[in-house]
Short mmCIF file of C-alpha atoms in Angstrom, two decimals:
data_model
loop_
_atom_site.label_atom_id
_atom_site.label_comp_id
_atom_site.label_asym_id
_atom_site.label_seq_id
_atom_site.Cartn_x
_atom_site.Cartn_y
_atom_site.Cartn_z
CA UNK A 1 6.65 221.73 -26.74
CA UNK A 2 4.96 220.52 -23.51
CA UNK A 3 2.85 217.76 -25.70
CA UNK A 4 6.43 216.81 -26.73
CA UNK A 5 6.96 216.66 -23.45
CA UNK A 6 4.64 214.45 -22.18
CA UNK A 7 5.21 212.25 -24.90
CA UNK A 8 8.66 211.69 -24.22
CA UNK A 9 8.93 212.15 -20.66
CA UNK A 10 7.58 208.73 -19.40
CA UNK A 11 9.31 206.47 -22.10
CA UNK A 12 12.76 208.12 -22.27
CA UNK A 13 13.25 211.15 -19.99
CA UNK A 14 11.90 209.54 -16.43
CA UNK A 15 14.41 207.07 -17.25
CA UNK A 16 17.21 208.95 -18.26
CA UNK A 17 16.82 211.87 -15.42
CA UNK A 18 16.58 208.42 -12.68
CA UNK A 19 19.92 207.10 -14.13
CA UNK A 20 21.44 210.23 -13.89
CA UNK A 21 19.77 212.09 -10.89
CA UNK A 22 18.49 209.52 -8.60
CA UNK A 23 16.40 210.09 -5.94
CA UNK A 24 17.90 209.69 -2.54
CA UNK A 25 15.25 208.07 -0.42
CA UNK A 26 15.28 207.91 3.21
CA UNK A 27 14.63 204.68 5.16
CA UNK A 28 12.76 204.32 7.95
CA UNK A 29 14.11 201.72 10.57
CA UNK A 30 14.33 200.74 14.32
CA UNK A 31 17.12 200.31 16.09
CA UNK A 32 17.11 198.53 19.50
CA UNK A 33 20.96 198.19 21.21
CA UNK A 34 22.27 195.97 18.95
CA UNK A 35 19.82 194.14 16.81
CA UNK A 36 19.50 194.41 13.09
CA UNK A 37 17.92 197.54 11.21
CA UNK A 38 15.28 196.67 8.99
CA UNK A 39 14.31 198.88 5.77
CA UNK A 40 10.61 199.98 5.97
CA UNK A 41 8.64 197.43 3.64
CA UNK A 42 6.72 200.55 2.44
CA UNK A 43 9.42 202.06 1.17
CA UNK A 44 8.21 201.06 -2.82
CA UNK A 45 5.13 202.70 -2.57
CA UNK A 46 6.65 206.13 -1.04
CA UNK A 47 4.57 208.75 -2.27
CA UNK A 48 7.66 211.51 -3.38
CA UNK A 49 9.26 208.60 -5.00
CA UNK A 50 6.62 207.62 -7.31
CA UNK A 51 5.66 211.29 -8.29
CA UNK A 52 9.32 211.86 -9.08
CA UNK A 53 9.47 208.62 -10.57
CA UNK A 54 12.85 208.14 -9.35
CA UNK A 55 14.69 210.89 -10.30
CA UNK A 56 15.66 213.83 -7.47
CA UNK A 57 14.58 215.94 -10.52
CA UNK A 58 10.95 216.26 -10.63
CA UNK A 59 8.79 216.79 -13.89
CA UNK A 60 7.97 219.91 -13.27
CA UNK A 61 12.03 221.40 -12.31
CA UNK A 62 12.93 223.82 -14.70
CA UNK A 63 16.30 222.80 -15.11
CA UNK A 64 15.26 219.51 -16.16
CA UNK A 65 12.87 221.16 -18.14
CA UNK A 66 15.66 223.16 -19.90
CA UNK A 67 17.35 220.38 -20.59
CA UNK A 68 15.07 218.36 -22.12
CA UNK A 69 13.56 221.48 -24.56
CA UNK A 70 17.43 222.01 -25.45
CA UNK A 71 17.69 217.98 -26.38
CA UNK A 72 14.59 218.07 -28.15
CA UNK A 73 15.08 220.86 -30.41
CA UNK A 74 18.32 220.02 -30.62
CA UNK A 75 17.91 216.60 -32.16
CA UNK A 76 14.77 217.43 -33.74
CA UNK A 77 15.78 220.33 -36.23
CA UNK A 78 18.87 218.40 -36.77
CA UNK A 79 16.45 215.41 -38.01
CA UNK A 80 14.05 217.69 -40.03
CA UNK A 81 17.16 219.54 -41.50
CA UNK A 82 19.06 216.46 -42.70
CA UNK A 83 15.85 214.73 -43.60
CA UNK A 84 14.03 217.66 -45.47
CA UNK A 85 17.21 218.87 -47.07
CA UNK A 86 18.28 215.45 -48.44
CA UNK A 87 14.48 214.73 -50.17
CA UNK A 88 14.43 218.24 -51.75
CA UNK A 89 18.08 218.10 -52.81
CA UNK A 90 17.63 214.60 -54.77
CA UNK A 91 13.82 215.16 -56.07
CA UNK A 92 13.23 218.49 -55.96
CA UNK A 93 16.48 220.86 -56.63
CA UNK A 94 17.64 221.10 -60.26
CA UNK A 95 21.21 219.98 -59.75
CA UNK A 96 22.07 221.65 -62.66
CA UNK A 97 22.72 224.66 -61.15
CA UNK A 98 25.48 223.50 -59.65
CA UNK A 99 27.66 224.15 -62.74
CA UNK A 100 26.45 227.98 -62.34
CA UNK A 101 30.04 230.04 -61.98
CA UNK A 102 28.48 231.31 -58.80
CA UNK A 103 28.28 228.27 -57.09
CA UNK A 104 30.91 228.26 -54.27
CA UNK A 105 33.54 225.07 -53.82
CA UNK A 106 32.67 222.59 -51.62
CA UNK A 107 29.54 224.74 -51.21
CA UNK A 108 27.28 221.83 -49.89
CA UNK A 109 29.81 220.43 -47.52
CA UNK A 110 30.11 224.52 -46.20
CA UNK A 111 26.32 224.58 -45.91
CA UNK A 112 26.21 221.46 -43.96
CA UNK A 113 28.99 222.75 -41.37
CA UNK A 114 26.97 226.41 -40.96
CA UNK A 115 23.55 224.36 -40.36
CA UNK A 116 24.80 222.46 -37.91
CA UNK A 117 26.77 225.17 -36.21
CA UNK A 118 23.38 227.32 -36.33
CA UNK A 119 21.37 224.92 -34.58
CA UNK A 120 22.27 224.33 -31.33
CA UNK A 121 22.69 228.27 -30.59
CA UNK A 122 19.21 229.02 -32.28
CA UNK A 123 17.75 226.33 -30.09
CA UNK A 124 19.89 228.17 -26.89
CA UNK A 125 18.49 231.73 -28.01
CA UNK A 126 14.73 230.36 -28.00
CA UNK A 127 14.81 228.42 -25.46
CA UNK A 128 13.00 231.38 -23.03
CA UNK A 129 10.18 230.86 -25.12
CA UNK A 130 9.45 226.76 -25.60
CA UNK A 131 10.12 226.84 -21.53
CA UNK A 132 7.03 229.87 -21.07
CA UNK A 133 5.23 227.42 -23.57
CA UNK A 134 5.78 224.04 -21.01
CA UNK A 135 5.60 226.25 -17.60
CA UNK A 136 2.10 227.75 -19.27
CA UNK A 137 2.96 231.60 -19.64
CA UNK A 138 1.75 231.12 -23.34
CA UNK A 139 -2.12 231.10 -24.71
CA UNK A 140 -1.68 227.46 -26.05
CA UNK A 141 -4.58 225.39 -25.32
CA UNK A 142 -5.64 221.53 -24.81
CA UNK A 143 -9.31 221.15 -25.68
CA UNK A 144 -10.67 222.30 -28.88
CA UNK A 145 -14.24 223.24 -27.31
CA UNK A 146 -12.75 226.14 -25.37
CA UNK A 147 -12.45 228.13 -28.77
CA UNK A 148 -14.69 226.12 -31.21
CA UNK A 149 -13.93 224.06 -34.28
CA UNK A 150 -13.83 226.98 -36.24
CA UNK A 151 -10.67 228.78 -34.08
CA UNK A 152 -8.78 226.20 -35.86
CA UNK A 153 -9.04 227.81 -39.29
CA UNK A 154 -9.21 230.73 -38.01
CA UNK A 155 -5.66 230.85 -36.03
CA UNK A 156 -4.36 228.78 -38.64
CA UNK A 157 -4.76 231.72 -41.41
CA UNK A 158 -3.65 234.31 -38.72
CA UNK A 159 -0.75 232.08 -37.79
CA UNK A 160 0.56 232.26 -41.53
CA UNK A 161 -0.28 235.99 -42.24
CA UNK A 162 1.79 236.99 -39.15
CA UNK A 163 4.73 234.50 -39.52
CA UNK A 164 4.57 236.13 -43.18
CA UNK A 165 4.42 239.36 -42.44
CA UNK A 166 7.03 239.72 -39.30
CA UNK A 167 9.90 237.88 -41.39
CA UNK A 168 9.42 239.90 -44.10
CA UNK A 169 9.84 243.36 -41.63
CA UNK A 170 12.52 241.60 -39.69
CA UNK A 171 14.19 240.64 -43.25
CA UNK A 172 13.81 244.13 -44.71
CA UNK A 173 15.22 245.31 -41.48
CA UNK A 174 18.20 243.20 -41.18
CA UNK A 175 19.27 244.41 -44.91
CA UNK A 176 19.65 247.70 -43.66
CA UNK A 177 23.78 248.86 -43.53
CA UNK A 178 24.15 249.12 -40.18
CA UNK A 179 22.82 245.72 -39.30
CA UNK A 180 23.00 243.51 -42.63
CA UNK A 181 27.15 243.15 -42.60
CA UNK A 182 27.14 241.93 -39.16
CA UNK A 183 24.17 239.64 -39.07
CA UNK A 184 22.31 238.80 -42.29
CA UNK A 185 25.08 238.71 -45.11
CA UNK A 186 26.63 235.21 -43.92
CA UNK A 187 23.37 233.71 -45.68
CA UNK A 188 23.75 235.54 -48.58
CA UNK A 189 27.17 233.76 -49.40
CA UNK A 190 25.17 231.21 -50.63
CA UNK A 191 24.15 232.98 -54.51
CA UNK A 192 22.96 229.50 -55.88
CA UNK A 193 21.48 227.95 -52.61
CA UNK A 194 20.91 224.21 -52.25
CA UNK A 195 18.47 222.88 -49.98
CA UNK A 196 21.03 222.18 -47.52
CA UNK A 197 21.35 226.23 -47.04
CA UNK A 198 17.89 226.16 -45.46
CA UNK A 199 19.59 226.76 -41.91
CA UNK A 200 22.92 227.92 -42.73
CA UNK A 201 22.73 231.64 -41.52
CA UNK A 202 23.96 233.58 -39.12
CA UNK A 203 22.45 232.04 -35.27
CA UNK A 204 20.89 235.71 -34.65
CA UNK A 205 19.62 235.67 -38.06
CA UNK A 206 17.92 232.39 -37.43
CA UNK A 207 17.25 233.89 -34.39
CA UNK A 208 15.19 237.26 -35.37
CA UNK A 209 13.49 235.22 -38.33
CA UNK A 210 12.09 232.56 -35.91
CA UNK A 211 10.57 235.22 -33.66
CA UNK A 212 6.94 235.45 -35.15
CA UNK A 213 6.75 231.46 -34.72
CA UNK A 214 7.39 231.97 -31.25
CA UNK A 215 5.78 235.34 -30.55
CA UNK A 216 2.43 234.32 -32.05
CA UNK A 217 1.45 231.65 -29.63
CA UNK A 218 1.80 234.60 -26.58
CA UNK A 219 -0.41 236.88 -28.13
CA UNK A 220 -2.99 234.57 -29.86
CA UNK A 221 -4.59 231.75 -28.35
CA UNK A 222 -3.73 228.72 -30.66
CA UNK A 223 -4.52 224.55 -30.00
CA UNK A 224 -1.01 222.86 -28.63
CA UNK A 225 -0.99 220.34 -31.29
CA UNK A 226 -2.20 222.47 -34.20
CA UNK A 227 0.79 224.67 -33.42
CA UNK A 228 3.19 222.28 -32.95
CA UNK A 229 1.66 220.44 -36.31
CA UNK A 230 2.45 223.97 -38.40
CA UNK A 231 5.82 224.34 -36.62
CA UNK A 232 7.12 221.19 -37.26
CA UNK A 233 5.52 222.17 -41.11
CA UNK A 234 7.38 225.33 -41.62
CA UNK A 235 10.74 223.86 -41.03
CA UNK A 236 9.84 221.26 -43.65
CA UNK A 237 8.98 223.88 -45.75
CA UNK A 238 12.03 226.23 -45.38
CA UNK A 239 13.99 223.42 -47.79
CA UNK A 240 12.87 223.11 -50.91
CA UNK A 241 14.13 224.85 -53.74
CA UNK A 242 12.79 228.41 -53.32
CA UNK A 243 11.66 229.48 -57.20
CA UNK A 244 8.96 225.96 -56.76
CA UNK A 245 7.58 227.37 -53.78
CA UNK A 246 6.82 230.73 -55.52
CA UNK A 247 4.92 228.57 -58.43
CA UNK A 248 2.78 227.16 -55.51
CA UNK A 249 1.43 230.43 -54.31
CA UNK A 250 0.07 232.98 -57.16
CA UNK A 251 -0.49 236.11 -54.70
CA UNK A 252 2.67 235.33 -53.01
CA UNK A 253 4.87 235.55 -56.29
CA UNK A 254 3.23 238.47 -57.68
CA UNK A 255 3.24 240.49 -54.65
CA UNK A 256 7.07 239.33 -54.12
CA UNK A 257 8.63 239.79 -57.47
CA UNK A 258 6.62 243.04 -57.20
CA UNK A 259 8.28 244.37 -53.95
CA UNK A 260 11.70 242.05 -53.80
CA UNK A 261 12.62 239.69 -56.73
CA UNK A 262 13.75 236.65 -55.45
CA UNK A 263 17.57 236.37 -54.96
CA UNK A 264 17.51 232.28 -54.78
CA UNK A 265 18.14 232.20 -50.77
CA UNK A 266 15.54 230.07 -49.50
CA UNK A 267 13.16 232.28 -47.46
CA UNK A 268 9.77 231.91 -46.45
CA UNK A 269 7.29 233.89 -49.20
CA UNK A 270 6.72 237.68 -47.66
CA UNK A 271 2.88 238.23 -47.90
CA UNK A 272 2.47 242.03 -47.93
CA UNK A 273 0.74 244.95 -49.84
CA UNK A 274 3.02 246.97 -52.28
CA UNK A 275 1.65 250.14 -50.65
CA UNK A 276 2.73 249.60 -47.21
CA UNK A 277 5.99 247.85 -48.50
CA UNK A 278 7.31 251.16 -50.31
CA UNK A 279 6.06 253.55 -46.91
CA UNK A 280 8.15 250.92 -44.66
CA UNK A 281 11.01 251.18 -46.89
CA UNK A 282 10.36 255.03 -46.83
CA UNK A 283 10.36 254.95 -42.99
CA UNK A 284 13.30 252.42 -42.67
CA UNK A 285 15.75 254.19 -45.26
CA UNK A 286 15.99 250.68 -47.02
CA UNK A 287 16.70 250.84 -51.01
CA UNK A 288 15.45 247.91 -53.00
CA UNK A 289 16.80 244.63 -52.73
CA UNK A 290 19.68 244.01 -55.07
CA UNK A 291 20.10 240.64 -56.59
CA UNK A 292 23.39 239.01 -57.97
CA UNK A 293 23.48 238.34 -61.80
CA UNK A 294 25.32 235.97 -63.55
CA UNK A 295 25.82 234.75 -66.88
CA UNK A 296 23.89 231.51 -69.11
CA UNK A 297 26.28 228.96 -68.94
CA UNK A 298 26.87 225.47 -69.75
CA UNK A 299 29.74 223.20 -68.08
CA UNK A 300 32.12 224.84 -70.69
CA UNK A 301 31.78 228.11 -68.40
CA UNK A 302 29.35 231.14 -68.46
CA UNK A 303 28.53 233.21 -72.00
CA UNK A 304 27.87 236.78 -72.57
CA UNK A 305 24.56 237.42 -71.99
CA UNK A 306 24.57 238.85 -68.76
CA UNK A 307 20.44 238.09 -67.57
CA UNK A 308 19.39 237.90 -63.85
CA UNK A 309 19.33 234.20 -62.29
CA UNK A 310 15.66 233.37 -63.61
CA UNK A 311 16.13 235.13 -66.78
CA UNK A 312 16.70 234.13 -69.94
CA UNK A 313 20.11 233.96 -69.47
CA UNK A 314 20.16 231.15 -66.96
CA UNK A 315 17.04 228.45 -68.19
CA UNK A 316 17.27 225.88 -65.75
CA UNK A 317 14.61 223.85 -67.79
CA UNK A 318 16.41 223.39 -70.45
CA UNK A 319 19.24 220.58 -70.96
CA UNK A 320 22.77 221.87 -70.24
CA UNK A 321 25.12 221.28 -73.31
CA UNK A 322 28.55 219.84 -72.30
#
């Protein structure tokens, strides 16, 4: 966040935080009885004032700083989320499968409305965490030669194991009774997800499930802009439609169908052994995920072969009879 930051702070912020906040300056003058006071000529090239750049908010105030992380992510997922989401909806999702007798009314528009409610109280929730990253409590770094060229791959793979395997812990978790009616069964309202359900959870489900994006960068020393690169990456990749992104990775699919069969809700791929799965479900009292099934259909309504959502019942590949 704090190469955002600096990227934004001298073309828009400085400008916006002087317009809003300015700086009070004090003027020096001379008085004698009755004569005219005069404004020190010097007063444009006053030290404070330039380093504040005009505002009585400095760069480095944490309220400003607040505000401008909040603004940031604000705007940004917003941008990502209607961008991302529109793209995969009209190239990538198989509209089809919005004739499925699952698939809710006005189910886009309701998707839309959650998203958008999400966001700004995710972005709230994590704030702590972008502000330690701009105040520099995290291990983000600037140059590349303090770690070496090959750090890069090396964070980047440990980056993407431990994003994978938190969310899938904090997922397995937040299906457990006590905690999934309360926090993580809003997002499973959506049975036939669209790409515009990326974001449209519960806020302290988005919450929880963004935790090993933020965690890793205070544990594990990672480049600034490779990080922010792979974060800006993930939420991209949160919105396509889920059953393509198991066809992209192999291991991922086979180790996931193995341990949970996919559902359809758009979640990032769990990497994890099958061994360790089955001892944390052991430990965590969790039974195995149970997935909605529906009926083939065409637009004429559903038949009576009951087969899960990617079996034979349902074939999104082939054409759908009216």
């Amino acid at each position: 966040m704090d190469a955002i930051l600096e990227l934004l702070d001298p073309y828009v912020f400085d400008y916006g935080y002087a317009y809003l906040f300015p700086q009070q300056q004090l003027q020096s003058t001379k008085a004698y009885g009755n004569s005219t006071n005069y404004a020190s000529s010097s007063k444009n090239f006053d030290d404070e004032y330039s380093l504040n750049f005009g505002s009585s908010l400095p760069r480095d105030d944490i309220y400003r700083q607040s505000a401008s992380i909040l603004l940031i992510a604000g705007f940004g997922a917003a941008f990502i989320y209607v961008i991302s989401a529109a793209l995969s909806y009209y190239f990538v999702f198989d509209r089809r499968l919005e004739y499925h007798p699952r698939f809710l009314k006005n189910q886009i528009k309701l998707e839309i409305q959650s998203s958008f409610f999400a966001i700004p109280i995710i972005d709230l929730l994590t704030l702590p965490f972008f502000l330690g990253e701009v105040r520099g409590h995290s291990l983000l770094y600037t140059r590349i030669d303090e770690y070496g060229w090959w750090w890069l791959a090396v964070s980047t793979a440990l980056y993407m194991i431990f994003n994978d395997l938190g969310i899938y812990w904090i997922h397995r978790l937040e299906h457990h009774p006590s905690i999934y009616k309360y926090v993580h069964k809003p997002h499973h309202k959506w049975i036939i997800p669209t790409p515009w359900a990326a974001i449209a959870f519960h806020p302290v489900d988005g919450y929880l499930q963004s935790l090993p994006y933020h965690v890793f960068v205070y544990i594990c020393p990672m480049q600034k802009h490779l990080y922010m690169f792979l974060f800006v990456c993930v939420q991209i990749w949160t919105h396509p439609y889920p059953r393509r992104r198991h066809d992209y990775w192999p291991l991922a699919r086979k180790v996931h169908q193995q341990s949970c069969p996919p559902h359809s809700p758009p979640h990032v791929l769990h990497l994890q052994l099958r061994p360790i799965l089955h001892m944390g479900r052991q430990l965590l009292g969790l039974s195995p995920c149970s997935h909605a099934r529906a009926g083939s259909y065409s637009r004429g309504g559903p038949s009576h072969a009951r087969e899960g959502l990617g079996g034979q019942g349902w074939k999104p590949h082939q054409e759908v009879q009216g």
